[in-house]
DNA sequence: AATGAATGAGATTTCATTCAT
DNA sequence: CATGAATGAAATCTCATTCAT
């Protein structure tokens, strides 16, 4: 009988190693050698489980997103509409070290995506889920009368997503100017503005 | 007799070469050799005028910012308050190929800044000017009664800057979703919301 | 109870797989992994049946030769002397895709043989059969009076064999110059020259 | 003043190093590292003078051909027609160690040529010169009445070239069967057969 | 006997940096 | 000052071979 290893699990181990390195040291530090070492294997293993480096990197990106969504799922249970949306968007801001690292990872991938079409394609595929979720919550909030009727929900969705990403970048680059509390306040105010006039 | 060369000018030539390459082919294509060639000099000159590659890259970033400000100066003459602010922010969006390249450069540098403290420090130093300008224009707009008194101008400034950067990233990553007209509209709506209620 | 497997047959399966790959994709594409996959086994089996990769490759060479001889056997039945010889030599020319692949395989092995003594030794062992066959047919042809008495049959044999291999190489390298018809004609003329003057 | 090196000469040094390795140890031993070491430089130099490894290898092939032609030039002065042709073809046979290595190099490149279109193209370009020379000498020999009128000179040219290459391969693979004298004799006989009947 | 996971060496290529001239 | 040759490390990828199960 051969040594049985769970193929999916081994892939996951390596991907997690890659994710850890990117979070800890940045996307440029994630060389194949470093990834193999972090995973506790030799360089050669990567061959067995991945087509090439991009395969690893994109898997790491997907893994990061999956983790975020997983964490969100917990936070969103029991919440609906604007309340859920606030939670979602706050969770996407780098308000603690863990999420700061996630944002760093994300921003690193932006740079890669603008380099070549393969990464760009993958990045786009990844983005859909979050956008859909935000749009859905906005729809629910509107149905519940939490949002003024003057607002175009698609516009609101894209504005909020852009704001969150922009604030994330600025928080990482200029942490002194954008403290945690300020970030919360800015986002909160943005959401409060959605409420109907007479609310 | 030492050969007299204009040190400042030579540096500038190389920096411009670096900037051109980054805009044209991306930050990863900006190797020292490519930069030297683009500048029309040999590899060796770089040693004389720059401490290392980071020195060149950061100078290129500064140069890009200087050019943007230069261009803005022209666009803002004769404008004041919200009108000027709108012009400024629109100019920061990737609404044409030139500005798309500038955004790409910027985003590429974000990734680098999050890699090490040297790049980060430089990036921070660069950000001040734009922020100051936005804040000033907001102040003038408020003084002219173009902005509702309920708004905290510092918050507005950071919100607008974050929104512009976020929209820039999303426009580059998801151009289908964020067309040029939509980008204009989203930003315009954001500015319109600043006006005092009875305006 | 040990599992009973037909050792000889398993070897043959792997060797055939190797031969197919070399024919189809060239000698460089015949990696151990590719061979194992083509054979429908895991990498590990190779260890049990072959000393090392060379062992596989040489066996593949022998297999190719055996197949060629097999095919020849069919074509030569009922033929004798010069007629049989013509058939044999034509069969060794890359006149269709199948035989072009065989020639490619052969030429690839020439390169390998000139690399180390092990491959060379094996190659030599392989060559004897064909040479013997050609020489025998020449002898029979001479006995039948189909060949002029002035010819030294050993010389003729080596000349024909060299010509066939040389034409094969040139056909593969310069197919435009050496079309199928031309190849046939060149070889045919060579054989016709063997006939006795008064024939 | 910069260190002045003759670019062409440095390229030549590396190419010669590559050629020496291929002659001495075979085409597979000619790794970029081995070539750099043999040339007495570090790996990095190759970048300055060659686009990639193929560039080096093809240059080595051309260099080998140039050397052969150079050597031929000396041998052919004062000779014409069949006499010159005999000299040319003999020079292409591996009759001494130097020419045996040249043949080995050539055969190694055949294998590479059949692997990919780039090498094949280059190989073809290289082959033209020799073929043209042989054809020209045959034409001169025919004009001088040294060749029987029944022969098609293009056919003869290709037959001779194929024979020489075939004999070269067989001499390297089966040196015991094809000694130096025998090789000379076989080729000589082939040329003698060209003479007009009444000659 | 058979698996296939794992190794680790080695191949090509790229690049920032150094330095003799 | 300026050149550009040269370095050598590092990156990605490939592959024959080994070995625990």
Coordinates of N, CA, C and O in Angstrom, one line a residue, chain C residues 26-28 103-104 107-115 120 123-125 127-128 131 151-152 154-156 158-163 165-167 169-170 172-178 182 185-186 189-190 193-194, chain D residues 25-28 103-104 107-115 120 123-124 127-128 131 151-152 154-156 158-163 165-167 169-170 172-178 182 185-186 189-190 193-194:
Chain C
X26 N 9.0 12.7 -29.4 CA 10.5 12.9 -29.4 C 11.2 12.3 -28.2 O 10.6 12.1 -27.1
X27 N 12.5 12.1 -28.3 CA 13.2 11.4 -27.3 C 13.3 12.2 -26.0 O 13.4 11.7 -24.9
X28 N 13.3 13.5 -26.1 CA 13.4 14.4 -25.0 C 12.2 14.4 -24.1 O 12.2 14.7 -23.0
X103 N 12.4 7.1 -38.0 CA 13.7 7.6 -38.3 C 14.1 8.7 -37.2 O 15.2 8.7 -36.8
X104 N 13.1 9.4 -36.8 CA 13.4 10.4 -35.7 C 13.9 9.7 -34.5 O 14.8 10.2 -33.8
X107 N 17.5 8.6 -35.0 CA 18.4 9.7 -35.0 C 18.6 10.3 -33.6 O 19.7 10.6 -33.2
X108 N 17.5 10.3 -32.9 CA 17.6 10.7 -31.5 C 18.6 9.8 -30.7 O 19.4 10.3 -29.9
X109 N 18.5 8.5 -31.0 CA 19.3 7.6 -30.3 C 20.8 7.7 -30.7 O 21.7 7.4 -29.9
X110 N 21.0 8.1 -32.0 CA 22.4 8.3 -32.4 C 23.0 9.3 -31.5 O 24.1 9.1 -31.0
X111 N 22.3 10.4 -31.2 CA 22.9 11.5 -30.4 C 23.2 10.9 -29.0 O 24.2 11.2 -28.4
X112 N 22.3 10.1 -28.5 CA 22.5 9.6 -27.2 C 23.7 8.6 -27.1 O 24.5 8.6 -26.2
X113 N 23.8 7.8 -28.2 CA 24.9 6.8 -28.3 C 26.2 7.5 -28.2 O 27.2 7.0 -27.7
X114 N 26.3 8.7 -28.9 CA 27.6 9.3 -28.9 C 28.0 10.0 -27.6 O 29.0 10.6 -27.5
X115 N 27.1 9.9 -26.7 CA 27.3 10.6 -25.4 C 28.0 9.7 -24.4 O 28.9 10.2 -23.8
X120 N 26.2 3.5 -26.6 CA 26.9 3.1 -27.8 C 26.9 1.6 -27.9 O 26.7 1.1 -29.0
X123 N 23.6 0.3 -28.9 CA 23.3 0.6 -30.3 C 24.0 -0.4 -31.3 O 23.4 -0.8 -32.3
X124 N 25.3 -0.6 -31.0 CA 26.0 -1.5 -31.9 C 25.4 -2.9 -31.9 O 25.3 -3.5 -33.0
X125 N 25.0 -3.4 -30.8 CA 24.4 -4.7 -30.7 C 23.2 -4.8 -31.6 O 22.9 -5.8 -32.2
X127 N 22.6 -3.1 -34.3 CA 22.8 -2.8 -35.8 C 23.1 -4.1 -36.6 O 22.8 -4.2 -37.8
X128 N 23.6 -5.1 -35.9 CA 24.0 -6.3 -36.6 C 22.9 -7.0 -37.4 O 23.2 -7.3 -38.6
X131 N 22.1 -5.3 -40.8 CA 23.3 -5.5 -41.7 C 23.4 -6.9 -42.2 O 23.6 -7.1 -43.4
X151 N 31.2 -6.1 -58.1 CA 30.9 -5.5 -56.8 C 31.4 -6.4 -55.6 O 31.2 -7.6 -55.6
X152 N 31.9 -5.7 -54.7 CA 32.2 -6.3 -53.4 C 31.0 -6.2 -52.5 O 30.5 -5.1 -52.2
X154 N 30.2 -6.8 -49.5 CA 30.3 -6.1 -48.2 C 30.3 -4.6 -48.3 O 29.7 -3.9 -47.6
X155 N 31.0 -4.2 -49.3 CA 31.0 -2.8 -49.6 C 29.7 -2.3 -50.0 O 29.2 -1.2 -49.6
X156 N 29.0 -3.1 -50.9 CA 27.7 -2.7 -51.3 C 26.8 -2.6 -50.1 O 26.0 -1.6 -50.0
X158 N 27.4 -2.0 -46.9 CA 27.6 -0.8 -46.1 C 27.3 0.5 -46.9 O 26.8 1.5 -46.2
X159 N 27.5 0.5 -48.2 CA 27.1 1.7 -48.9 C 25.6 1.9 -48.9 O 25.1 3.0 -48.6
X160 N 24.9 0.9 -49.1 CA 23.4 1.0 -49.1 C 22.9 1.4 -47.7 O 22.0 2.3 -47.6
X161 N 23.4 0.8 -46.7 CA 22.9 1.1 -45.4 C 23.3 2.6 -45.0 O 22.4 3.3 -44.4
X162 N 24.4 3.0 -45.4 CA 24.8 4.4 -45.1 C 23.9 5.3 -45.9 O 23.4 6.4 -45.4
X163 N 23.7 5.0 -47.2 CA 22.9 5.8 -48.0 C 21.4 6.0 -47.5 O 20.9 7.1 -47.4
X165 N 20.4 5.6 -44.4 CA 20.4 6.5 -43.1 C 20.7 7.9 -43.5 O 20.0 8.8 -42.9
X166 N 21.6 8.2 -44.4 CA 21.8 9.5 -44.8 C 20.6 10.2 -45.5 O 20.3 11.3 -45.1
X167 N 20.0 9.4 -46.3 CA 18.8 10.0 -47.0 C 17.7 10.2 -45.9 O 16.9 11.2 -46.0
X169 N 18.0 11.0 -42.8 CA 18.3 12.3 -42.0 C 18.0 13.5 -42.9 O 17.3 14.4 -42.5
X170 N 18.4 13.4 -44.1 CA 18.2 14.6 -45.0 C 16.7 14.8 -45.3 O 16.3 15.9 -45.4
X172 N 14.3 14.2 -43.3 CA 13.7 14.8 -42.1 C 14.1 16.3 -42.0 O 13.3 17.1 -41.6
X173 N 15.4 16.5 -42.3 CA 15.9 17.9 -42.1 C 15.5 18.8 -43.3 O 15.2 20.0 -43.1
X174 N 15.5 18.3 -44.5 CA 15.2 19.1 -45.6 C 14.1 18.5 -46.5 O 14.3 18.1 -47.6
X175 N 12.9 18.4 -46.0 CA 11.9 17.7 -46.7 C 11.5 18.3 -48.0 O 11.1 17.6 -48.9
X176 N 11.7 19.6 -48.1 CA 11.4 20.3 -49.4 C 12.3 19.8 -50.5 O 11.8 19.6 -51.6
X177 N 13.5 19.6 -50.2 CA 14.4 19.1 -51.2 C 14.3 17.7 -51.5 O 14.4 17.2 -52.7
X178 N 13.9 16.9 -50.5 CA 13.8 15.4 -50.7 C 12.4 14.9 -50.5 O 12.1 14.4 -49.5
X182 N 11.2 11.6 -54.9 CA 12.6 11.7 -55.2 C 13.4 10.7 -54.4 O 14.3 10.1 -54.9
X185 N 13.1 7.4 -56.1 CA 13.9 7.4 -57.3 C 15.4 7.2 -57.0 O 16.1 6.4 -57.6
X186 N 15.9 8.0 -56.0 CA 17.3 7.9 -55.7 C 17.7 6.5 -55.2 O 18.7 6.0 -55.7
X189 N 17.5 4.0 -58.2 CA 18.6 4.2 -59.2 C 19.9 3.5 -58.6 O 20.6 2.8 -59.3
X190 N 20.0 3.6 -57.3 CA 21.2 3.0 -56.6 C 21.1 1.5 -56.8 O 22.2 0.8 -57.1
X193 N 21.8 0.2 -60.4 CA 23.2 0.2 -60.7 C 24.0 -1.0 -60.4 O 25.1 -1.3 -60.9
X194 N 23.3 -1.8 -59.5 CA 24.0 -3.0 -59.1 C 23.9 -4.1 -60.2 O 24.7 -5.0 -60.3
Chain D
X25 N 32.5 16.5 -25.0 CA 31.7 15.7 -24.1 C 30.2 15.5 -24.6 O 29.4 14.9 -23.9
X26 N 30.0 16.0 -25.8 CA 28.7 15.8 -26.3 C 27.7 17.0 -26.1 O 28.0 17.8 -25.2
X27 N 26.7 17.1 -26.9 CA 25.8 18.3 -26.9 C 25.0 18.4 -25.6 O 24.7 19.5 -25.1
X28 N 24.8 17.3 -24.9 CA 24.0 17.3 -23.7 C 24.8 17.9 -22.5 O 24.3 18.3 -21.5
X103 N 31.8 15.4 -36.5 CA 30.6 14.6 -36.9 C 29.7 14.4 -35.7 O 28.5 14.4 -35.8
X104 N 30.4 14.1 -34.6 CA 29.5 13.9 -33.4 C 28.7 15.2 -33.1 O 27.5 15.1 -32.7
X107 N 25.8 15.4 -35.5 CA 24.8 14.4 -35.3 C 24.0 14.8 -34.0 O 22.7 14.7 -34.0
X108 N 24.7 15.3 -33.1 CA 24.0 15.9 -31.9 C 23.0 16.9 -32.3 O 21.8 17.0 -31.8
X109 N 23.4 17.8 -33.2 CA 22.5 18.9 -33.6 C 21.3 18.3 -34.4 O 20.2 18.9 -34.4
X110 N 21.5 17.2 -35.1 CA 20.4 16.6 -35.8 C 19.3 16.3 -34.9 O 18.1 16.6 -35.1
X111 N 19.7 15.7 -33.8 CA 18.7 15.4 -32.8 C 17.9 16.6 -32.3 O 16.7 16.6 -32.1
X112 N 18.6 17.6 -32.0 CA 18.0 18.9 -31.5 C 17.1 19.4 -32.6 O 16.0 20.0 -32.3
X113 N 17.5 19.4 -33.8 CA 16.7 20.0 -34.9 C 15.4 19.3 -35.0 O 14.4 19.9 -35.3
X114 N 15.4 18.0 -34.8 CA 14.1 17.3 -34.9 C 13.2 17.5 -33.7 O 12.1 17.0 -33.6
X115 N 13.7 18.2 -32.7 CA 12.9 18.5 -31.5 C 12.0 19.7 -31.7 O 10.9 19.7 -31.3
X120 N 15.6 23.6 -36.2 CA 15.4 23.0 -37.5 C 15.7 24.1 -38.6 O 16.4 23.9 -39.5
X123 N 19.3 24.9 -38.7 CA 20.0 23.8 -39.4 C 19.9 23.8 -40.9 O 20.9 23.7 -41.6
X124 N 18.7 24.1 -41.3 CA 18.5 24.2 -42.8 C 19.3 25.3 -43.4 O 19.9 25.1 -44.5
X127 N 22.7 24.3 -44.0 CA 23.0 23.2 -44.9 C 23.2 23.7 -46.3 O 23.9 23.0 -47.1
X128 N 22.7 24.8 -46.6 CA 22.7 25.2 -48.0 C 24.1 25.4 -48.6 O 24.3 25.0 -49.8
X131 N 25.8 22.1 -49.7 CA 25.1 21.5 -50.9 C 25.4 22.3 -52.2 O 25.6 21.7 -53.2
X151 N 24.1 11.0 -65.9 CA 23.8 11.4 -64.5 C 23.0 12.7 -64.3 O 23.4 13.7 -64.9
X152 N 22.0 12.7 -63.4 CA 21.4 14.0 -63.1 C 22.2 14.5 -61.9 O 22.3 13.9 -60.9
X154 N 21.8 17.0 -59.8 CA 21.1 17.2 -58.5 C 21.0 15.9 -57.8 O 21.2 15.9 -56.5
X155 N 20.6 14.9 -58.5 CA 20.5 13.6 -57.8 C 21.9 13.1 -57.3 O 22.0 12.6 -56.1
X156 N 22.9 13.3 -58.1 CA 24.2 12.9 -57.6 C 24.6 13.7 -56.4 O 25.1 13.1 -55.4
X158 N 22.8 15.0 -54.0 CA 22.1 14.6 -52.8 C 22.5 13.2 -52.4 O 22.5 12.8 -51.3
X159 N 22.8 12.4 -53.4 CA 23.2 11.0 -53.1 C 24.6 11.1 -52.4 O 24.8 10.4 -51.4
X160 N 25.5 11.9 -52.9 CA 26.8 12.0 -52.3 C 26.7 12.5 -50.8 O 27.3 12.0 -49.9
X161 N 25.9 13.6 -50.7 CA 25.8 14.2 -49.4 C 25.2 13.2 -48.4 O 25.6 13.1 -47.2
X162 N 24.2 12.5 -48.8 CA 23.5 11.5 -47.9 C 24.5 10.4 -47.6 O 24.6 10.0 -46.4
X163 N 25.2 10.0 -48.6 CA 26.2 8.9 -48.4 C 27.3 9.3 -47.3 O 27.6 8.6 -46.4
X165 N 27.1 11.6 -45.0 CA 26.5 11.7 -43.7 C 26.2 10.3 -43.1 O 26.4 10.0 -41.9
X166 N 25.7 9.4 -43.9 CA 25.4 8.1 -43.5 C 26.7 7.4 -43.1 O 26.7 6.7 -42.0
X167 N 27.7 7.5 -43.9 CA 29.0 6.9 -43.6 C 29.6 7.4 -42.3 O 30.1 6.7 -41.4
X169 N 27.9 8.7 -39.7 CA 27.2 8.1 -38.5 C 27.7 6.7 -38.3 O 28.0 6.3 -37.2
X170 N 27.7 5.9 -39.3 CA 28.1 4.5 -39.2 C 29.5 4.3 -38.7 O 29.8 3.5 -37.9
X172 N 31.1 6.4 -36.7 CA 31.1 6.7 -35.3 C 30.5 5.5 -34.5 O 30.9 5.2 -33.4
X173 N 29.4 5.0 -35.0 CA 28.7 4.0 -34.3 C 29.4 2.6 -34.4 O 29.4 1.8 -33.4
X174 N 29.9 2.3 -35.5 CA 30.5 1.0 -35.7 C 31.9 1.1 -36.3 O 32.2 0.7 -37.4
X175 N 32.8 1.7 -35.5 CA 34.1 1.9 -36.0 C 34.9 0.7 -36.4 O 35.7 0.7 -37.3
X176 N 34.5 -0.4 -35.8 CA 35.2 -1.7 -36.2 C 34.9 -2.1 -37.6 O 35.8 -2.6 -38.3
X177 N 33.7 -1.9 -37.9 CA 33.3 -2.3 -39.3 C 33.8 -1.4 -40.3 O 34.1 -1.8 -41.5
X178 N 33.8 -0.1 -40.0 CA 34.1 0.9 -41.0 C 35.4 1.6 -40.6 O 35.4 2.7 -40.0
X182 N 38.7 1.7 -45.2 CA 37.5 1.3 -45.9 C 36.6 2.5 -46.2 O 36.0 2.5 -47.3
X185 N 37.9 4.1 -49.3 CA 37.7 3.2 -50.4 C 36.2 3.3 -50.9 O 36.0 3.5 -52.1
X186 N 35.3 3.3 -49.9 CA 33.9 3.3 -50.3 C 33.6 4.7 -51.0 O 32.9 4.7 -52.0
X189 N 35.2 4.8 -54.5 CA 34.5 4.0 -55.5 C 33.3 4.7 -56.0 O 33.0 4.7 -57.2
X190 N 32.6 5.4 -55.1 CA 31.4 6.1 -55.4 C 31.7 7.2 -56.4 O 30.9 7.4 -57.4
X193 N 32.6 5.9 -59.9 CA 31.5 5.4 -60.7 C 30.8 6.6 -61.5 O 30.0 6.3 -62.4
X194 N 31.2 7.8 -61.2 CA 30.6 8.9 -61.9 C 31.2 9.1 -63.3 O 30.6 9.7 -64.2

